[in-house]
PDB file of N, CA and C in Angstrom:
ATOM      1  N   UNK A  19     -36.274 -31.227 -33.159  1.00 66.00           N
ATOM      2  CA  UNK A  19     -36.565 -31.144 -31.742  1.00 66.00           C
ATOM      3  C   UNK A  19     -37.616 -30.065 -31.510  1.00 66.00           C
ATOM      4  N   UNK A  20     -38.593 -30.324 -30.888  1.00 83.00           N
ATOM      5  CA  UNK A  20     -39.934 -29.530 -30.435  1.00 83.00           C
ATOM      6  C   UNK A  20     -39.469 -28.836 -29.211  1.00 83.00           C
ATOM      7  N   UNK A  21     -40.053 -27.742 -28.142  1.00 84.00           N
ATOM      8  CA  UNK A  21     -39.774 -27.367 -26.740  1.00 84.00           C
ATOM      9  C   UNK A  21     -41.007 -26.678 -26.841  1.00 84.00           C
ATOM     10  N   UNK A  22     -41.847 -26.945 -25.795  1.00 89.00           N
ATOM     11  CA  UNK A  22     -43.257 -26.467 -25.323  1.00 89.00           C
ATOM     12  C   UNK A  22     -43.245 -26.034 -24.103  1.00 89.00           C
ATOM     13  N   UNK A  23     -44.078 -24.995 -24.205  1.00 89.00           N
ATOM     14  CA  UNK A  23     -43.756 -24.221 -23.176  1.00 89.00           C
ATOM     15  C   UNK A  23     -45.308 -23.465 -22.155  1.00 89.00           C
ATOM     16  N   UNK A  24     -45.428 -24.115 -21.606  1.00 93.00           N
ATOM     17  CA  UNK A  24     -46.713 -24.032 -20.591  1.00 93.00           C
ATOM     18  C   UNK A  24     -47.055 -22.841 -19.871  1.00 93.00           C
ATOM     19  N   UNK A  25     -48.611 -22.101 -20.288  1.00 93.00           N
ATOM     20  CA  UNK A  25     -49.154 -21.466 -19.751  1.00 93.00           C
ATOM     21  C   UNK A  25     -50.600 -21.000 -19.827  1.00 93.00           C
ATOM     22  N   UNK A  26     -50.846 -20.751 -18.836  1.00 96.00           N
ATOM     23  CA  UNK A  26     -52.631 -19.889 -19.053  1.00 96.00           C
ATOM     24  C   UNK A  26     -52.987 -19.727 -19.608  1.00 96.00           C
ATOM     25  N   UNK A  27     -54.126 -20.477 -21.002  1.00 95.00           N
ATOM     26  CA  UNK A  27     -54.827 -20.421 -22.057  1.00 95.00           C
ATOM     27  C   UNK A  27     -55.572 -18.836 -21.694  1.00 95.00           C
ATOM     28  N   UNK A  28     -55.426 -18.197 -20.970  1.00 96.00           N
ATOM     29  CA  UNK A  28     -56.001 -16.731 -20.815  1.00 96.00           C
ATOM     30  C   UNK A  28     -55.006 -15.717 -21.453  1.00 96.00           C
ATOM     31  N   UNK A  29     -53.949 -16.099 -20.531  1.00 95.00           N
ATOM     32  CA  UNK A  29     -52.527 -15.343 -21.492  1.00 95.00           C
ATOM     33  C   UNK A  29     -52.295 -16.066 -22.686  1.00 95.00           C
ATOM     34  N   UNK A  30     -51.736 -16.875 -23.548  1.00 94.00           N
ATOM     35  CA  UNK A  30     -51.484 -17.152 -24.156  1.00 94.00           C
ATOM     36  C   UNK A  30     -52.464 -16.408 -25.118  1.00 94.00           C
ATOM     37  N   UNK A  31     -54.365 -16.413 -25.318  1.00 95.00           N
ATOM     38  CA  UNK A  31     -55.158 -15.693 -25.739  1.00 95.00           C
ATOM     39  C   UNK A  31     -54.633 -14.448 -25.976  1.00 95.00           C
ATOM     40  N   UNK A  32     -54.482 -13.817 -24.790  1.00 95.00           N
ATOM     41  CA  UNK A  32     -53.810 -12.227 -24.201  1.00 95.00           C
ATOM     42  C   UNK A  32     -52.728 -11.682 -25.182  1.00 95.00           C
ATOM     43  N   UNK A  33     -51.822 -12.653 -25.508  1.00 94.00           N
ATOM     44  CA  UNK A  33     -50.468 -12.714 -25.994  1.00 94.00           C
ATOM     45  C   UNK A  33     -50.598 -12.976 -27.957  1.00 94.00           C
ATOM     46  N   UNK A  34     -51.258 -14.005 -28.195  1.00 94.00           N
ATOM     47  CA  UNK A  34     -51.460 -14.559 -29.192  1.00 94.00           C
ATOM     48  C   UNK A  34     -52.428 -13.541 -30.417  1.00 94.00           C
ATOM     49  N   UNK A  35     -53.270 -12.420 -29.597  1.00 96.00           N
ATOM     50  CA  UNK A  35     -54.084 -11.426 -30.165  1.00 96.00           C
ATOM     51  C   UNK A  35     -53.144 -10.273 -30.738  1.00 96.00           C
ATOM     52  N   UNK A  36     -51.864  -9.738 -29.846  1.00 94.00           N
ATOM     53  CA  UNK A  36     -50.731  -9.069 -30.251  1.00 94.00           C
ATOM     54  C   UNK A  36     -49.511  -9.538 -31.236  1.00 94.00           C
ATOM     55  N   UNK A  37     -49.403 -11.113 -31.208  1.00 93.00           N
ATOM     56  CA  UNK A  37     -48.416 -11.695 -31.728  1.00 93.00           C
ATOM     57  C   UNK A  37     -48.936 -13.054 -31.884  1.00 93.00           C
ATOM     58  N   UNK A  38     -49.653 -13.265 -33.351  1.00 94.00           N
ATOM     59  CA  UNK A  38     -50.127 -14.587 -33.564  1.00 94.00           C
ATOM     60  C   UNK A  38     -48.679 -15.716 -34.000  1.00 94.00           C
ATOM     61  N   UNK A  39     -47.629 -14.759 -34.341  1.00 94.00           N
ATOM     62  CA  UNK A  39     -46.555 -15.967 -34.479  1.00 94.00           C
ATOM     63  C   UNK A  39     -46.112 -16.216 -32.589  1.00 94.00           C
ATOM     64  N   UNK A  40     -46.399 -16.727 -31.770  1.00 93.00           N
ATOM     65  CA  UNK A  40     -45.920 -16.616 -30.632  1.00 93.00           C
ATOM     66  C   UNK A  40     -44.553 -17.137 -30.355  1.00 93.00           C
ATOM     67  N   UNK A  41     -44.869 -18.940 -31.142  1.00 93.00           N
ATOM     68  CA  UNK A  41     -43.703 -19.571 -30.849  1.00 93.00           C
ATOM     69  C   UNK A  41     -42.710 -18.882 -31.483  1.00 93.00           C
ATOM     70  N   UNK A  42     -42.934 -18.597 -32.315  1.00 94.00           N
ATOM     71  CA  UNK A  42     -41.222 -17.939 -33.173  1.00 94.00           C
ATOM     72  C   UNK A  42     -40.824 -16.626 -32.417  1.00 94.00           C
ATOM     73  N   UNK A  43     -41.376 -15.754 -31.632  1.00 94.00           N
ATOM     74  CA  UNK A  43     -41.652 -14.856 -30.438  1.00 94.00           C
ATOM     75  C   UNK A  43     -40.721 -15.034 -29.016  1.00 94.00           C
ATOM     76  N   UNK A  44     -41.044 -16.134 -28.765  1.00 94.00           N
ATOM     77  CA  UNK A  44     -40.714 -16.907 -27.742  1.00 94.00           C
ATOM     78  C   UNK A  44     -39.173 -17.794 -27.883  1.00 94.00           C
ATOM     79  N   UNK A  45     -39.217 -18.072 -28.861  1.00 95.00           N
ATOM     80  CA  UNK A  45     -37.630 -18.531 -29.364  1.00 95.00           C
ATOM     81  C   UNK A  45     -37.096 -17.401 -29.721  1.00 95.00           C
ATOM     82  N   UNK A  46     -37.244 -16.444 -30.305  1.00 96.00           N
ATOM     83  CA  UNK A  46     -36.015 -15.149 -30.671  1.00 96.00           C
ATOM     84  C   UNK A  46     -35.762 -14.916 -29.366  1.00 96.00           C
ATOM     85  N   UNK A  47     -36.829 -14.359 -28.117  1.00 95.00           N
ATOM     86  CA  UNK A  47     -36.939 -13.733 -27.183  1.00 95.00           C
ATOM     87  C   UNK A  47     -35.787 -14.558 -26.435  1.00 95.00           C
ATOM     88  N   UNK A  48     -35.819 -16.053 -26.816  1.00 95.00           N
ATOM     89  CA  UNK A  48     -34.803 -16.844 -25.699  1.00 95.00           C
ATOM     90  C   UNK A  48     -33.118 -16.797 -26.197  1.00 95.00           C
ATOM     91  N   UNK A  49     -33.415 -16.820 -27.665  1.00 96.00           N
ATOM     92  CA  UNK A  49     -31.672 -16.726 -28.449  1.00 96.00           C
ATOM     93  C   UNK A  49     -31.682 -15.249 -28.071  1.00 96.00           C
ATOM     94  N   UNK A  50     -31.780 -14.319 -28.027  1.00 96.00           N
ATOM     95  CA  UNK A  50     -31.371 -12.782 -27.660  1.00 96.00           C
ATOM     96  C   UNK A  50     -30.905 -13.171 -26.117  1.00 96.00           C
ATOM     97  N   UNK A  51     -31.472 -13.323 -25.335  1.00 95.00           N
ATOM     98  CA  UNK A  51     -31.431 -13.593 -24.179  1.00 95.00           C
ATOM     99  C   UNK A  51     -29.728 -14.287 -23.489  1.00 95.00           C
ATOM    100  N   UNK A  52     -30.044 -15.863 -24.873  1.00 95.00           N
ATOM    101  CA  UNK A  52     -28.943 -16.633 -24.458  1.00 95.00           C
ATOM    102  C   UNK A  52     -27.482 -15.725 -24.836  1.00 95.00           C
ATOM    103  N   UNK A  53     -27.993 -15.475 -26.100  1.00 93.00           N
ATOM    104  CA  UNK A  53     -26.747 -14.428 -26.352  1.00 93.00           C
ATOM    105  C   UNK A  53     -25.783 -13.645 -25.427  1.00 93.00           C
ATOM    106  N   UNK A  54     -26.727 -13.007 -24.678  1.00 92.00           N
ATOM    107  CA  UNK A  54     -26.484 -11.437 -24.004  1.00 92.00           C
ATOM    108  C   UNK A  54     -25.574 -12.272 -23.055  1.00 92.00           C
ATOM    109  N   UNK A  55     -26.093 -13.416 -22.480  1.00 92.00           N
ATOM    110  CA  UNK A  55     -25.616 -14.247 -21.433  1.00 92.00           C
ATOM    111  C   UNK A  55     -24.354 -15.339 -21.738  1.00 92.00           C
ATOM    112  N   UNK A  56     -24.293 -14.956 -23.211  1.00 90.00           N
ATOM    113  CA  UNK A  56     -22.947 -15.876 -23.860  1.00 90.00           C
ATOM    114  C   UNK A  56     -23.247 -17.588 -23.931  1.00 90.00           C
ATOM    115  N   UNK A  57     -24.125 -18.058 -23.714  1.00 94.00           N
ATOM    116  CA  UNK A  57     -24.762 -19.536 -23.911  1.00 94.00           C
ATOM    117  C   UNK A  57     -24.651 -19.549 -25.129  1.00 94.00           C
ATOM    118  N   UNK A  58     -25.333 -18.502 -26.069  1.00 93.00           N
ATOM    119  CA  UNK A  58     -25.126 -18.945 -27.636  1.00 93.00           C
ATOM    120  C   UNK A  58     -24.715 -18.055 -28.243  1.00 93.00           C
ATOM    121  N   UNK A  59     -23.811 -18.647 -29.235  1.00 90.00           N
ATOM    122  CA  UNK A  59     -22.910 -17.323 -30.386  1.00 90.00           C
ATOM    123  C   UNK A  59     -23.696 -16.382 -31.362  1.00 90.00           C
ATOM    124  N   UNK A  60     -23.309 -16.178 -31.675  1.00 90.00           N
ATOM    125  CA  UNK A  60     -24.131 -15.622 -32.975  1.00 90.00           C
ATOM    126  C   UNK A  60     -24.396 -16.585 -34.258  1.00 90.00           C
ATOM    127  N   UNK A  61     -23.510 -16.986 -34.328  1.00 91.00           N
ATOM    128  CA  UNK A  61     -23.722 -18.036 -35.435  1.00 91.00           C
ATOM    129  C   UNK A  61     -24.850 -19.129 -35.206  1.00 91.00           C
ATOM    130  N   UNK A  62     -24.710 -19.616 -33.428  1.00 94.00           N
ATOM    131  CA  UNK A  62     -26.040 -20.483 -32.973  1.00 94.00           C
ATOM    132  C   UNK A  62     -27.453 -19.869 -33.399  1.00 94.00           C
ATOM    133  N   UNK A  63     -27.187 -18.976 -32.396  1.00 95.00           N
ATOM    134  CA  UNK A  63     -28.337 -17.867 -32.808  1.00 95.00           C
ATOM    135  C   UNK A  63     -29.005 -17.566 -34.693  1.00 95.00           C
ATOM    136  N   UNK A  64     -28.245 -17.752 -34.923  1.00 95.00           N
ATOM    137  CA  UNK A  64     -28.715 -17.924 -36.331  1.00 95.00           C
ATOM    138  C   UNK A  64     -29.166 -19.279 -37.024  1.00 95.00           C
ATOM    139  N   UNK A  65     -28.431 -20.110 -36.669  1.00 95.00           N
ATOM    140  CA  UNK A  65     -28.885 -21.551 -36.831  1.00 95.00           C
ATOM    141  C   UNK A  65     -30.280 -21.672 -36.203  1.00 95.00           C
ATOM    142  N   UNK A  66     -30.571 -21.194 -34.690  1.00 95.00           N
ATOM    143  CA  UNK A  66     -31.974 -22.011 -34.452  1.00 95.00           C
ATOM    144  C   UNK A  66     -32.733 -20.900 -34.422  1.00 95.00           C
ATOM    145  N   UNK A  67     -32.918 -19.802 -35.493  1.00 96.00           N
ATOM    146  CA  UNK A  67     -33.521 -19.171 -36.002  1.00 96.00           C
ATOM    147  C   UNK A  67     -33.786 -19.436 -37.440  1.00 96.00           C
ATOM    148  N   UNK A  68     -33.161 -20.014 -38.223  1.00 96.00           N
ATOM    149  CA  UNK A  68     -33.021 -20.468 -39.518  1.00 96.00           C
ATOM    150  C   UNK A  68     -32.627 -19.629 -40.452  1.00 96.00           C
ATOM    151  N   UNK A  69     -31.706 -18.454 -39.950  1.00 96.00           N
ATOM    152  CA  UNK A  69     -30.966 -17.608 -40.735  1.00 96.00           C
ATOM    153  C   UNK A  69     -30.001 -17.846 -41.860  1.00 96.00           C
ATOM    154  N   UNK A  70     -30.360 -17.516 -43.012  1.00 93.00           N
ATOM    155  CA  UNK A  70     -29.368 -17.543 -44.119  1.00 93.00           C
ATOM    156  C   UNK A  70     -27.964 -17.441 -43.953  1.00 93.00           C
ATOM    157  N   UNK A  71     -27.369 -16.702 -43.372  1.00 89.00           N
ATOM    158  CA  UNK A  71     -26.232 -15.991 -43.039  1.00 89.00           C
ATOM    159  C   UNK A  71     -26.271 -15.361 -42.267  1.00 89.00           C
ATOM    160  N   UNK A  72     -24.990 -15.214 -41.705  1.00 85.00           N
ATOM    161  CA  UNK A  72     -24.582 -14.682 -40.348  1.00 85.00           C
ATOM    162  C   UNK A  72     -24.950 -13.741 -40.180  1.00 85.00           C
ATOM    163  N   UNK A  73     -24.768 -12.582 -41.329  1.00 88.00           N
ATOM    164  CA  UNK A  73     -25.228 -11.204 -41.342  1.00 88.00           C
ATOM    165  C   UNK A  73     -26.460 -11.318 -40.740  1.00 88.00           C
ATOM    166  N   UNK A  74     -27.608 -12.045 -41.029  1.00 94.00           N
ATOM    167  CA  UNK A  74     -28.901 -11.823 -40.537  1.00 94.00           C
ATOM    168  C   UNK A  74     -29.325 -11.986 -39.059  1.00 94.00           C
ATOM    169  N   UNK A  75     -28.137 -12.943 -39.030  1.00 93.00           N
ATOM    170  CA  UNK A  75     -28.166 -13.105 -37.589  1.00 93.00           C
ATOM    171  C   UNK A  75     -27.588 -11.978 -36.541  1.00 93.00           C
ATOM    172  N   UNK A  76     -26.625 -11.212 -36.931  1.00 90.00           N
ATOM    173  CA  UNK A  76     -25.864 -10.126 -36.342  1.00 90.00           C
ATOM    174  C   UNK A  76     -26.744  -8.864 -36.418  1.00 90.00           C
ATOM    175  N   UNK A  77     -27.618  -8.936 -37.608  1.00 92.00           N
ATOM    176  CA  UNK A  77     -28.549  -7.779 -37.403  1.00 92.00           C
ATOM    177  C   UNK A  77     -29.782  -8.117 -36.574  1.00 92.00           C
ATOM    178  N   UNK A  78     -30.146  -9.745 -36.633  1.00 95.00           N
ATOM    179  CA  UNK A  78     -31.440  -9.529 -35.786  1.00 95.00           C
ATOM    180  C   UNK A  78     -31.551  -8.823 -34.420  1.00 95.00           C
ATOM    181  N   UNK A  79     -29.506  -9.526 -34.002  1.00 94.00           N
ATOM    182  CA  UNK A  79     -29.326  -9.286 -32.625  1.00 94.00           C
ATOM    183  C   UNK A  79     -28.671  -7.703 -32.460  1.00 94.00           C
ATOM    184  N   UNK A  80     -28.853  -7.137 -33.440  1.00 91.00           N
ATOM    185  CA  UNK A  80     -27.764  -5.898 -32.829  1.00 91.00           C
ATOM    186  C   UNK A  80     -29.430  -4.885 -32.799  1.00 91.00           C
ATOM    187  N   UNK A  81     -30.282  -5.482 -34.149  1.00 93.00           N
ATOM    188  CA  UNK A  81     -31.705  -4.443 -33.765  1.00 93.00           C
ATOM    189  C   UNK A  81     -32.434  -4.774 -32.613  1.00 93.00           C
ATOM    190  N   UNK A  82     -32.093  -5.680 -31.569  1.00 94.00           N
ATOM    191  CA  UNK A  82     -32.464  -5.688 -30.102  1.00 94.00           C
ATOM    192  C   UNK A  82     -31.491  -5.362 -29.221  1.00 94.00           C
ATOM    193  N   UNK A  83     -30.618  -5.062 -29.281  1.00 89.00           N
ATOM    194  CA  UNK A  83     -29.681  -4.312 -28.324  1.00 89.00           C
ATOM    195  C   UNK A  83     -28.287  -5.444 -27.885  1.00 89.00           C
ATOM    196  N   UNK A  84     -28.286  -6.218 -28.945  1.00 89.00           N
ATOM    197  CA  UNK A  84     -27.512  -7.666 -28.370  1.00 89.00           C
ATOM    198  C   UNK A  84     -26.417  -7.525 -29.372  1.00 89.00           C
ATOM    199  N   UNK A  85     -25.539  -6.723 -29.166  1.00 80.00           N
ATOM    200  CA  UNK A  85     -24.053  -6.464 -30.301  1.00 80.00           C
ATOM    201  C   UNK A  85     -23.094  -7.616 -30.276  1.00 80.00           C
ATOM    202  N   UNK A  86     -23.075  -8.353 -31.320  1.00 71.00           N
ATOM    203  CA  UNK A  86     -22.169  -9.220 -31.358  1.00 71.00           C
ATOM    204  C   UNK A  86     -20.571  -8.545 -31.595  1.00 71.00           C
ATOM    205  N   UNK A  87     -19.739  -9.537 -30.573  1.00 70.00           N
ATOM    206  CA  UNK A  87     -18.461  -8.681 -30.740  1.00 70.00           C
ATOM    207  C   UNK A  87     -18.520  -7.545 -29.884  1.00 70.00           C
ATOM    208  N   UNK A  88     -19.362  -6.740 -28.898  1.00 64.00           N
ATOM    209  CA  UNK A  88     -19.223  -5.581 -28.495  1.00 64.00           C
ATOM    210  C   UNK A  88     -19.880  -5.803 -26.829  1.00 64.00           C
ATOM    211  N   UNK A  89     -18.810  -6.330 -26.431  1.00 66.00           N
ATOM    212  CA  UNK A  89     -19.149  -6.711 -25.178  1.00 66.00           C
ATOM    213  C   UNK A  89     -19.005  -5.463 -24.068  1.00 66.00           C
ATOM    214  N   UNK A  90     -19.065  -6.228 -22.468  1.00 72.00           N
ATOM    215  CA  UNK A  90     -18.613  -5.014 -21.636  1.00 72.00           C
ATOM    216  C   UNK A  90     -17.219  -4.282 -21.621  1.00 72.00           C
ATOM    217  N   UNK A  91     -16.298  -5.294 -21.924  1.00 72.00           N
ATOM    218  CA  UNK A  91     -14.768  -4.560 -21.913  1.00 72.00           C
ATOM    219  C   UNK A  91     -14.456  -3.497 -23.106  1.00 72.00           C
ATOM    220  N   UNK A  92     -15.194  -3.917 -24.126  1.00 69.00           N
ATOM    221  CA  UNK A  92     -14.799  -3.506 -25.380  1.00 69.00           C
ATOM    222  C   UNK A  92     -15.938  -1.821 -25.142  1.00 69.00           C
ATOM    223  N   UNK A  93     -17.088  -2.223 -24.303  1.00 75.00           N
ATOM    224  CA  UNK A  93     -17.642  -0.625 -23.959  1.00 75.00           C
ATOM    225  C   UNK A  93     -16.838   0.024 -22.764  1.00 75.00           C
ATOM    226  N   UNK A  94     -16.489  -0.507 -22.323  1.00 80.00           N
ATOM    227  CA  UNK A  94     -15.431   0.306 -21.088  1.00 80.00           C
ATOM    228  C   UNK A  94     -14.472   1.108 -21.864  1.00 80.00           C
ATOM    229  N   UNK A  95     -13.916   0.160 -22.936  1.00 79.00           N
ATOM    230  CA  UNK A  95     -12.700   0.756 -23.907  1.00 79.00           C
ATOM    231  C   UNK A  95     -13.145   2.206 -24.335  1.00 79.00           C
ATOM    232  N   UNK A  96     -14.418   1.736 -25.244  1.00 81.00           N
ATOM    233  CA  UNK A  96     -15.275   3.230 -25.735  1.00 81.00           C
ATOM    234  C   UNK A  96     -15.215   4.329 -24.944  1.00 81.00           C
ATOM    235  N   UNK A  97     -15.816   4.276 -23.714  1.00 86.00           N
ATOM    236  CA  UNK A  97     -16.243   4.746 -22.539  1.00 86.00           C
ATOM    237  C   UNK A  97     -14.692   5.718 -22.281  1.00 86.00           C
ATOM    238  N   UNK A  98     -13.539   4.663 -21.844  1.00 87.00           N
ATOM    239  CA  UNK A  98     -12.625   5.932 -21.643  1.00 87.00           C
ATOM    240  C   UNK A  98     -11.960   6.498 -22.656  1.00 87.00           C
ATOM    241  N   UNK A  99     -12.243   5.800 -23.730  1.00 87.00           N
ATOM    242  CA  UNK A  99     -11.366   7.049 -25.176  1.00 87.00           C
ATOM    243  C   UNK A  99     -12.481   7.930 -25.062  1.00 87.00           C
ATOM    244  N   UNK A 100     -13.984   8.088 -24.839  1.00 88.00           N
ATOM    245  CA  UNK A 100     -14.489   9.306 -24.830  1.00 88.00           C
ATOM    246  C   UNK A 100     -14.028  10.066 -23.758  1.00 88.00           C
ATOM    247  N   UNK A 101     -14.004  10.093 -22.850  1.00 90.00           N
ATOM    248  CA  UNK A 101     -13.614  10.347 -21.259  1.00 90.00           C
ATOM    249  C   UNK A 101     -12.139  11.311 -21.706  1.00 90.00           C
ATOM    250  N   UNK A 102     -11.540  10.252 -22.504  1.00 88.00           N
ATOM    251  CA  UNK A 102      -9.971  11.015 -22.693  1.00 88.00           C
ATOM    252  C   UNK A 102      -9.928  12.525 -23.537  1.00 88.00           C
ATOM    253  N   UNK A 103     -11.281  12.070 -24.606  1.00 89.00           N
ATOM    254  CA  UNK A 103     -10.920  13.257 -25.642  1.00 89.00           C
ATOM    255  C   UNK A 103     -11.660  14.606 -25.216  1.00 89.00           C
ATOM    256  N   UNK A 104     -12.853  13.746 -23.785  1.00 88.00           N
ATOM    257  CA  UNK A 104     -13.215  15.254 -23.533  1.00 88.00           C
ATOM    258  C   UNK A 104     -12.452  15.860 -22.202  1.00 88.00           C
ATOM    259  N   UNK A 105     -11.093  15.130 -22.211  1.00 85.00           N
ATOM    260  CA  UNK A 105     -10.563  15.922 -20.919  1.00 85.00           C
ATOM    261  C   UNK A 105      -9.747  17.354 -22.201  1.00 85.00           C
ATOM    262  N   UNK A 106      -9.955  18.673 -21.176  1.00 81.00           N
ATOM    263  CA  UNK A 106      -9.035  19.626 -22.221  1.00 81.00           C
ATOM    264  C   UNK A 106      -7.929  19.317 -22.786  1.00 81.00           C
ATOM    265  N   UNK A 107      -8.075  20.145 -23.743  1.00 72.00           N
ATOM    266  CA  UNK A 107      -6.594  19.880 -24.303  1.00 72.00           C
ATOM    267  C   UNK A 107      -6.490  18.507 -24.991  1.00 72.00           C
ATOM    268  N   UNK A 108      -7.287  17.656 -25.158  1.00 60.00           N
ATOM    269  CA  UNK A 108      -6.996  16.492 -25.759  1.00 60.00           C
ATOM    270  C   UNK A 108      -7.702  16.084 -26.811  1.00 60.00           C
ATOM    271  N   UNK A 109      -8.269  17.376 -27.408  1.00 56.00           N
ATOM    272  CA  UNK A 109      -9.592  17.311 -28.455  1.00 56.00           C
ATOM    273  C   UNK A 109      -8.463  18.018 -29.925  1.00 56.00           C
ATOM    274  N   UNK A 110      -8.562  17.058 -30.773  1.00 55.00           N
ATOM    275  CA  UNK A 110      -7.529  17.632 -32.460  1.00 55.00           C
ATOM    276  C   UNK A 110      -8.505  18.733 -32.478  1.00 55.00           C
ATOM    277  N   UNK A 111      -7.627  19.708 -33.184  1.00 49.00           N
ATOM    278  CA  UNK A 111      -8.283  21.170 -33.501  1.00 49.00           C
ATOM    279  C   UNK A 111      -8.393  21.459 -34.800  1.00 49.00           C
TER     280      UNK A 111
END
């Protein structure tokens, strides 16, 4: 399956001088994206990237800020065990 994606032979120029792989650019840019937004797993994400293994896929997305497994609840969690250990008295000595 192909997906083309339409724009201003000025930009595309613009774009294509910084990043001659564009299309492959333009597809990570959209699996990171879908990710963050839960449309695609990680494992997808690796499939229509053509990743060997999962691992590669979990690192492409965690070196853009897209943590698989480490959602908002699971940072809230973080968030108040730090909160807890810096209230006094609650720090091991």
């Amino acid at each position: 399956m192909s997906i083309s994606v339409q724009m201003p032979s000025e930009i595309e120029s613009q774009l294509r001088a910084h990043f001659p792989d564009i299309e492959r650019r333009i597809a990570e840019g959209y699996a990171v994206e879908a990710f963050r937004r839960g449309d695609l797993s990680s494992k997808q994400v690796g499939q229509m990237l053509g990743f060997s293994d999962r691992w590669q896929a979990e690192r492409f997305l965690s070196e853009r800020g897209a943590y698989p497994g480490y959602g908002p609840d699971e940072f809230g969690q973080d968030l108040q065990t730090l909160e807890d250990l810096a209230k006094p008295g609650m720090a091991s000595t």
